[in-house]
PDB file of C-alpha atoms in Angstrom:
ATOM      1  CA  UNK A 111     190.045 332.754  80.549  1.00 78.00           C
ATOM      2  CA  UNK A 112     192.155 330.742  78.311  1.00 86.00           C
ATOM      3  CA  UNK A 113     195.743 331.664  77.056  1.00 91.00           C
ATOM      4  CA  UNK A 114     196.191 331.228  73.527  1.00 92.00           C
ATOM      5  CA  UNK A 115     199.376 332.031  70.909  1.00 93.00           C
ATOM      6  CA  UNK A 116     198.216 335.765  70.314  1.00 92.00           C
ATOM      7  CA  UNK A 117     196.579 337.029  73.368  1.00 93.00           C
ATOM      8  CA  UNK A 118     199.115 335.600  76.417  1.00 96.00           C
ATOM      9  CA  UNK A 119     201.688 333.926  74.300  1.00 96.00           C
ATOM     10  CA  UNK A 120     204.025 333.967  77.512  1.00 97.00           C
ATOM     11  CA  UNK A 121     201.386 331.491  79.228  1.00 97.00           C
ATOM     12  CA  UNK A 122     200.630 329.534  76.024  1.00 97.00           C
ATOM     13  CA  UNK A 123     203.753 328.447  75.361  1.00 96.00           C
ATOM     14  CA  UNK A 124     204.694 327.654  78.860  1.00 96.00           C
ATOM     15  CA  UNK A 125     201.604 325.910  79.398  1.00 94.00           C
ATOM     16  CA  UNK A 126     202.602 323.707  76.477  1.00 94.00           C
ATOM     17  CA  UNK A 127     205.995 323.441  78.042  1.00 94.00           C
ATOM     18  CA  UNK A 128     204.118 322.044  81.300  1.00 94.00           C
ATOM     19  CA  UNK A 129     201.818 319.442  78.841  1.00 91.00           C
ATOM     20  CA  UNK A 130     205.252 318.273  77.339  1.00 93.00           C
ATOM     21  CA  UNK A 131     206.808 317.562  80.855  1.00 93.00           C
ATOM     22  CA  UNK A 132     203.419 315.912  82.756  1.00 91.00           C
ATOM     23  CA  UNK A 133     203.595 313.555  79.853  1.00 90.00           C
ATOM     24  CA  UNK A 134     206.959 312.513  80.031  1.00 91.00           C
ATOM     25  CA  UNK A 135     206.032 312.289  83.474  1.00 90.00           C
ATOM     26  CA  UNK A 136     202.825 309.823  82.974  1.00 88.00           C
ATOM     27  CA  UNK A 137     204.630 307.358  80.598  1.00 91.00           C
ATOM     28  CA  UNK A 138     208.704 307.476  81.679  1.00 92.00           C
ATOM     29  CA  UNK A 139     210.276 304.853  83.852  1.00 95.00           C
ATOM     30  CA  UNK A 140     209.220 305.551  87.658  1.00 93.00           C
ATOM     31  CA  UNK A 141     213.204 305.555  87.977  1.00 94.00           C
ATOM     32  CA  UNK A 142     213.926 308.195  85.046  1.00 94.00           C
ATOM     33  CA  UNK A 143     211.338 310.166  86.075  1.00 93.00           C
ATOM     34  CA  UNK A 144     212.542 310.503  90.057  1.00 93.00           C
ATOM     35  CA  UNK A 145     216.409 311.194  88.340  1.00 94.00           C
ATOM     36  CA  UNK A 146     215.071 313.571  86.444  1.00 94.00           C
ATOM     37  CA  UNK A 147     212.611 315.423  89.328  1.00 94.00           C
ATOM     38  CA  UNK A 148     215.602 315.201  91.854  1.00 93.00           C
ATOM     39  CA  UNK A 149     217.897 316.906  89.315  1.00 93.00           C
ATOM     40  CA  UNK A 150     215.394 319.555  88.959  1.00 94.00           C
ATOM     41  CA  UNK A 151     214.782 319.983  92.512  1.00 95.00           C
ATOM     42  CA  UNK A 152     215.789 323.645  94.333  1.00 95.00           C
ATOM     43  CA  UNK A 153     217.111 321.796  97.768  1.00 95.00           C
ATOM     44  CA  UNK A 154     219.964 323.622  99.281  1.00 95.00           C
ATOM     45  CA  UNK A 155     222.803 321.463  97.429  1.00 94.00           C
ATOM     46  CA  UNK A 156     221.651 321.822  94.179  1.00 95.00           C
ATOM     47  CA  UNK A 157     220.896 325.287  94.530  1.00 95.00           C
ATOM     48  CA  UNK A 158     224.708 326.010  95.906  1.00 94.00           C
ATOM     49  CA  UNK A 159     226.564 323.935  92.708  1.00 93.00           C
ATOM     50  CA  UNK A 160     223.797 325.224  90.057  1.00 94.00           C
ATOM     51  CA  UNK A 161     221.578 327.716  91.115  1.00 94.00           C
ATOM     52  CA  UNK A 162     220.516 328.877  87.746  1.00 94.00           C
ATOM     53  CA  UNK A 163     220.065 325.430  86.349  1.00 94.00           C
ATOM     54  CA  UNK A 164     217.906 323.775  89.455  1.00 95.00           C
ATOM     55  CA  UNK A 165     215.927 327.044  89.671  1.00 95.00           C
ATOM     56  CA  UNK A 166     214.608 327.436  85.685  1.00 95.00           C
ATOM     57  CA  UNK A 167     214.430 323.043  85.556  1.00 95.00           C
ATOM     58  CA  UNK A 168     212.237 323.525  88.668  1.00 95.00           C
ATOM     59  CA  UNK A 169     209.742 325.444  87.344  1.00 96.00           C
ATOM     60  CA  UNK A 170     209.060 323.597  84.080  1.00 94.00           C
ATOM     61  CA  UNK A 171     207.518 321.065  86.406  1.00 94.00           C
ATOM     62  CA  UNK A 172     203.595 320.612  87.949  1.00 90.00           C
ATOM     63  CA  UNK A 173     204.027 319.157  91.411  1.00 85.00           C
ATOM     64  CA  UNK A 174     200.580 316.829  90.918  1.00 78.00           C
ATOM     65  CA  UNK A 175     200.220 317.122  87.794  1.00 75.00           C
ATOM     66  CA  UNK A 176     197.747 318.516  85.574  1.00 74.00           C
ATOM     67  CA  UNK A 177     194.890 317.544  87.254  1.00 75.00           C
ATOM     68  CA  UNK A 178     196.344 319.983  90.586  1.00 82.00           C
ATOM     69  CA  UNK A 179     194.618 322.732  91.781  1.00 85.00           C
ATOM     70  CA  UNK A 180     198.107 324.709  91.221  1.00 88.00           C
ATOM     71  CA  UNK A 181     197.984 323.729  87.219  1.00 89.00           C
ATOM     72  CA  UNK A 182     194.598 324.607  86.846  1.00 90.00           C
ATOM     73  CA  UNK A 183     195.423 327.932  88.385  1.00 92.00           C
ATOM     74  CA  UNK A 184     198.751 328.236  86.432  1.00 94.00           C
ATOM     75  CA  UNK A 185     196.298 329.001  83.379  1.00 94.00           C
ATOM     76  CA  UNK A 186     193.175 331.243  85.095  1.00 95.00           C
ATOM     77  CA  UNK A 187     196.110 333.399  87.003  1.00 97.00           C
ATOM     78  CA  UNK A 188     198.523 333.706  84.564  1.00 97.00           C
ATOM     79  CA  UNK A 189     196.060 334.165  81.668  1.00 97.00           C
ATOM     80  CA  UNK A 190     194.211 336.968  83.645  1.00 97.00           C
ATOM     81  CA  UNK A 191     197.511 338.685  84.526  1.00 97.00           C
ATOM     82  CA  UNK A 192     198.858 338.479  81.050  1.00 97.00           C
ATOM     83  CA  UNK A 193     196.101 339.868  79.587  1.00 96.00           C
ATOM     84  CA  UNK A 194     196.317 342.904  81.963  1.00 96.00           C
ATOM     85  CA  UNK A 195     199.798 343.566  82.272  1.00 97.00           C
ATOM     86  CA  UNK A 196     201.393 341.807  79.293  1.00 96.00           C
ATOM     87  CA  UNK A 197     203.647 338.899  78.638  1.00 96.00           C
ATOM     88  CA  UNK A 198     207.296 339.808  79.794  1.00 97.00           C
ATOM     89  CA  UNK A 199     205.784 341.655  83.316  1.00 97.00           C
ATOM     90  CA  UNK A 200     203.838 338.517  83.926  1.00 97.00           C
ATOM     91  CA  UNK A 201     207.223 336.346  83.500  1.00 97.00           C
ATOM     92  CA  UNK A 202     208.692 339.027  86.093  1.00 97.00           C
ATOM     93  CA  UNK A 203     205.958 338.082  88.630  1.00 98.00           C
ATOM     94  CA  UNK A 204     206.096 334.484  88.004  1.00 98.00           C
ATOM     95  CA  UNK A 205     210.019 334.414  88.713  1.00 97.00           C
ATOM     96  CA  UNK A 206     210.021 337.296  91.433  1.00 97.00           C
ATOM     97  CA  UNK A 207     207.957 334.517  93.873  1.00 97.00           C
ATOM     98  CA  UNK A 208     209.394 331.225  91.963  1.00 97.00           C
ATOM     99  CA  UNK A 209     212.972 332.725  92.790  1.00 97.00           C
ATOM    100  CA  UNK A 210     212.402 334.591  96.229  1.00 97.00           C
ATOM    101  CA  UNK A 211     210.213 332.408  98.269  1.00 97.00           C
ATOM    102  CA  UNK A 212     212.421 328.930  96.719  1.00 97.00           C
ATOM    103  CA  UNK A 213     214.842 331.007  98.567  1.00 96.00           C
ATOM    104  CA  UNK A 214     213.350 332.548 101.402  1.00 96.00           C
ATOM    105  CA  UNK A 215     212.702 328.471 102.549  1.00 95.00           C
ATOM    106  CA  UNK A 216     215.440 327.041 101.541  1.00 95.00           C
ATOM    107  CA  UNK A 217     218.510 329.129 102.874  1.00 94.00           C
ATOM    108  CA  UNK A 218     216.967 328.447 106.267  1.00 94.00           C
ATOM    109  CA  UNK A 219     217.596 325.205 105.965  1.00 94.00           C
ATOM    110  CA  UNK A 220     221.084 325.499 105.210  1.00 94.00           C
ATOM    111  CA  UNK A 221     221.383 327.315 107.930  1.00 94.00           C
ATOM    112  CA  UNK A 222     219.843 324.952 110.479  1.00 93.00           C
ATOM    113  CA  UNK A 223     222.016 322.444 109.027  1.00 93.00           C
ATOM    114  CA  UNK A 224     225.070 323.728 109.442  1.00 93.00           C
ATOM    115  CA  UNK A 225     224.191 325.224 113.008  1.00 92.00           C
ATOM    116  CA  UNK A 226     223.351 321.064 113.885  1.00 92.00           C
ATOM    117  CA  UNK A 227     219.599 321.467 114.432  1.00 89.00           C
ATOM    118  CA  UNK A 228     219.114 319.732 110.978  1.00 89.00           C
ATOM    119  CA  UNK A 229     220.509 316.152 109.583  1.00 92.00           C
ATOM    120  CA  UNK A 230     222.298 316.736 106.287  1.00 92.00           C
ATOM    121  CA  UNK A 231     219.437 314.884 104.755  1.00 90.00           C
ATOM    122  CA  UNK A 232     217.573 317.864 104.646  1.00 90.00           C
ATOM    123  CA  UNK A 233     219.581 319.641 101.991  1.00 91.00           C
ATOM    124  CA  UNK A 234     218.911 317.337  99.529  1.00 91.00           C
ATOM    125  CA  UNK A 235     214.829 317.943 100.152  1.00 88.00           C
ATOM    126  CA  UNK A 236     212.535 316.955  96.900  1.00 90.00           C
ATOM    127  CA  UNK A 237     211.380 320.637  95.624  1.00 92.00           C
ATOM    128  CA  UNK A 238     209.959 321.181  92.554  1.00 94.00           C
ATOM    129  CA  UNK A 239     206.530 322.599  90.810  1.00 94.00           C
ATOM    130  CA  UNK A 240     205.372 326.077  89.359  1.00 96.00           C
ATOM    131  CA  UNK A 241     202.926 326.768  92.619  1.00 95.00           C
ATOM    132  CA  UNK A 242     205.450 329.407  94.371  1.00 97.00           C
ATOM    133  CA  UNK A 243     205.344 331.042  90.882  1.00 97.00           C
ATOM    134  CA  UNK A 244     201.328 330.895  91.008  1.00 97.00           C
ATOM    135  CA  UNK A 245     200.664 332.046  94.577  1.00 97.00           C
ATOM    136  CA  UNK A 246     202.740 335.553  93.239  1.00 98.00           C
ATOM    137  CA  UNK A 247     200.989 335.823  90.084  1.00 98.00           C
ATOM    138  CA  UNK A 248     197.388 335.789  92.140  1.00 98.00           C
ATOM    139  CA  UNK A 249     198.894 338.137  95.142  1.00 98.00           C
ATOM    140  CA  UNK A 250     199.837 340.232  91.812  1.00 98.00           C
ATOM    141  CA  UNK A 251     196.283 339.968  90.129  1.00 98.00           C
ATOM    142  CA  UNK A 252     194.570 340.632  93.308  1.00 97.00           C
ATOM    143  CA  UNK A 253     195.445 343.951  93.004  1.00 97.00           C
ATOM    144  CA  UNK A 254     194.344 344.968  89.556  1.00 97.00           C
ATOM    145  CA  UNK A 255     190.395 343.146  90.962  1.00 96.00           C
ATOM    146  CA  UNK A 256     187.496 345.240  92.109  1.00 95.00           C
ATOM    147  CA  UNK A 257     187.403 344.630  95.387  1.00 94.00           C
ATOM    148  CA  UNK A 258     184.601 343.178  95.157  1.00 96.00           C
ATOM    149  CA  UNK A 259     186.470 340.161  93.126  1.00 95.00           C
ATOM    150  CA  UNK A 260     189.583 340.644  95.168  1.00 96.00           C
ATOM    151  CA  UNK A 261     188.937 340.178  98.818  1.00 96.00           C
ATOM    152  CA  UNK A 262     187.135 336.665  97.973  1.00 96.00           C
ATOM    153  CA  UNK A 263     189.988 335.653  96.150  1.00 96.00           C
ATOM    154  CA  UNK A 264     192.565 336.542  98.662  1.00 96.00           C
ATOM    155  CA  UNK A 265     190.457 334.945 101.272  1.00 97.00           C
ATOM    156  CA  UNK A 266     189.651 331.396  99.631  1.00 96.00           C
ATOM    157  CA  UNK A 267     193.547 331.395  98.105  1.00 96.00           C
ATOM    158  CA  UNK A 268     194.757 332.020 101.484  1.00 96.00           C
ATOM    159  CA  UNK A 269     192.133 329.978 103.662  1.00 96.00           C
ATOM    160  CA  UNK A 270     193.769 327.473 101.175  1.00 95.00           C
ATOM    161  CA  UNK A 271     196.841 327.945 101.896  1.00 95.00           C
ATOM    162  CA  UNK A 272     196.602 328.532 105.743  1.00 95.00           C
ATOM    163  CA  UNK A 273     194.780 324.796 105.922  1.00 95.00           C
ATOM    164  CA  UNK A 274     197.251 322.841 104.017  1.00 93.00           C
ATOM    165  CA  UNK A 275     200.080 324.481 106.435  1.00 93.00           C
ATOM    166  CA  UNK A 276     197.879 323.594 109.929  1.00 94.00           C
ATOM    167  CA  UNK A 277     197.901 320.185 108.629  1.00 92.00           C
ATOM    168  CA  UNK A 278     202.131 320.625 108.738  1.00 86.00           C
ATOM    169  CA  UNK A 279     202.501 317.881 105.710  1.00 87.00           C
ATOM    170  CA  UNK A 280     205.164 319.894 104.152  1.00 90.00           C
ATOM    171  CA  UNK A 281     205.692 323.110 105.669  1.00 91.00           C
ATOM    172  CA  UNK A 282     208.784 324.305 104.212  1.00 91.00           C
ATOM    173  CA  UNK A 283     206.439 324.225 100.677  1.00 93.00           C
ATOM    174  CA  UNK A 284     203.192 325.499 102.855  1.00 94.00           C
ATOM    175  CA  UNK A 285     205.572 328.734 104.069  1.00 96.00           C
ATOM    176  CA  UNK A 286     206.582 329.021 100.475  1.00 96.00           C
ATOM    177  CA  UNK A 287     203.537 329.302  99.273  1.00 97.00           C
ATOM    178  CA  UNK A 288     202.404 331.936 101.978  1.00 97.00           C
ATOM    179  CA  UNK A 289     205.468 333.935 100.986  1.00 97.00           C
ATOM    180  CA  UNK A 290     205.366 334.115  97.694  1.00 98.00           C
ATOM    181  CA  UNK A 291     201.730 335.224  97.784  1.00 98.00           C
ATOM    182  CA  UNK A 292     202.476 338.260 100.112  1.00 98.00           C
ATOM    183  CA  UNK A 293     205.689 338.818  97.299  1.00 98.00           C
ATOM    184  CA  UNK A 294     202.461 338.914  94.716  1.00 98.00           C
ATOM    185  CA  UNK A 295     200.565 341.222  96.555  1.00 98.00           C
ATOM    186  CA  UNK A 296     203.994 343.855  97.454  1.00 98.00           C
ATOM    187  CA  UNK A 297     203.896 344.331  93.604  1.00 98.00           C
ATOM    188  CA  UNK A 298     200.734 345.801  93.359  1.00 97.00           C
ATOM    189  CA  UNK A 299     202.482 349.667  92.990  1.00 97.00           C
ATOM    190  CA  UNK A 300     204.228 348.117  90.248  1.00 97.00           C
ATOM    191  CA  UNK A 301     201.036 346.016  88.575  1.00 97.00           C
ATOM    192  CA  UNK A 302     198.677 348.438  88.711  1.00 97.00           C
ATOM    193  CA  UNK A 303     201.017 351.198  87.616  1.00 96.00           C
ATOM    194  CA  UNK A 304     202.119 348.784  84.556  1.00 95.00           C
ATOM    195  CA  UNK A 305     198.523 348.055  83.519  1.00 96.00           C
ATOM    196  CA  UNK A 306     197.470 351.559  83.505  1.00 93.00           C
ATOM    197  CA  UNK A 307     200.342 352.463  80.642  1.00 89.00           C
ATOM    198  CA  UNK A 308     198.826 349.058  78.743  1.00 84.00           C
ATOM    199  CA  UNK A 309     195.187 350.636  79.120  1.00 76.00           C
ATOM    200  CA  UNK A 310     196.299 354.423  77.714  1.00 68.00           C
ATOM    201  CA  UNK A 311     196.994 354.499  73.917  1.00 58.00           C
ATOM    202  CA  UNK A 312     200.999 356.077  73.969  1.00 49.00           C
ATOM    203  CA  UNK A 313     200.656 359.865  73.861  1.00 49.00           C
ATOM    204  CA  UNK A 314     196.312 359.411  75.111  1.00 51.00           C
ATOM    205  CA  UNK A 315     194.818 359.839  78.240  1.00 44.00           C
ATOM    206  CA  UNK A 316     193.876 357.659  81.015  1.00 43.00           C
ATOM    207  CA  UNK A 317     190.396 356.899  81.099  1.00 39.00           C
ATOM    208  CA  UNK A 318     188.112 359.222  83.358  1.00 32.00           C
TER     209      UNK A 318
END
């Protein structure tokens, strides 16, 4: 259930990556720390001068902290999902909803903005964290569960994620997170097919 430098080396050493930034985080200068987060952050102007930058700075980030329900699933999802479809496949997942659903809420806004129903404020929106990364990786594991396994974990992830956007603190991130779950679960085809060629020895049989 834990990743460790042999087994899921992709979520090992990113997990360390996230224990590295949540401490800087805990002991830097309140100031540093928001320079540092808002340079980071995926809002609509960063993401038009440096896409590439603001979307990989992003994600190196736990919106929380460590103590979040999103880090603590960072390692159960991502260790699960490496272990099943291996290390570079689970980075594809992670990125797929990190990338498409930071998108899929944030080119809206742009768009509302320049057709006047937003204030230009709202391009420079505080987003950051690895949870849009997270809610794909379990929509993605979901599908390699018994069923048995997977219905109650699609049900209590997405009860979860259903409440927080009915209480409309932050729906732009709520949506996210609802996205990039149903991104997770439109790679099944893809994770189940991939996990099956890590289960069969090359040139063996699939199991009966």
């Amino acid at each position: 259930m834990l990743p460790t430098p042999a087994g899921t080396p992709f979520t090992f050493v990113y997990r360390v990556l996230l224990g590295v930034t949540s401490l800087i985080g805990a002991y830097v200068d309140p100031a540093v720390l928001h320079a540092l987060l808002r340079g980071s952050s995926t809002d609509v102007a960063h993401l038009v001068r440096s896409p590439e930058l603001v979307l990989v700075g992003s994600a190196l980030w736990v919106a929380g902290g460590v103590a979040s329900p999103f880090a603590l699933g960072f390692v159960l999802v991502l260790t699960a999902l490496e272990r099943r479809i291996g290390g570079l496949r689970t980075a594809g997942v992670f990125l797929l909803g990190h990338v498409l659903a930071t998108l899929a809420t944030e080119v809206p806004v742009g768009l509302a903005v320049l057709a006047g129903h937003l204030p230009d404020s709202s391009l420079h929106r505080l987003d950051y964290g690895v949870s849009f990364g997270v809610a794909a990786g379990t929509g993605a594991l979901a599908g390699l569960l018994r069923p048995w396994l997977r219905v109650p974990l699609l049900a209590a992830f997405g009860g979860m994620l259903l409440r927080d956007l009915a209480a409309f603190t932050d729906p732009m991130t709520n949506w996210g997170h609802l996205i990039a779950l149903a991104i997770g679960i439109a790679t099944w085809p893809l994770v189940r097919r991939w996990h099956t060629r890590r289960a069969v020895p090359a040139g063996g049989d699939a199991p009966a």
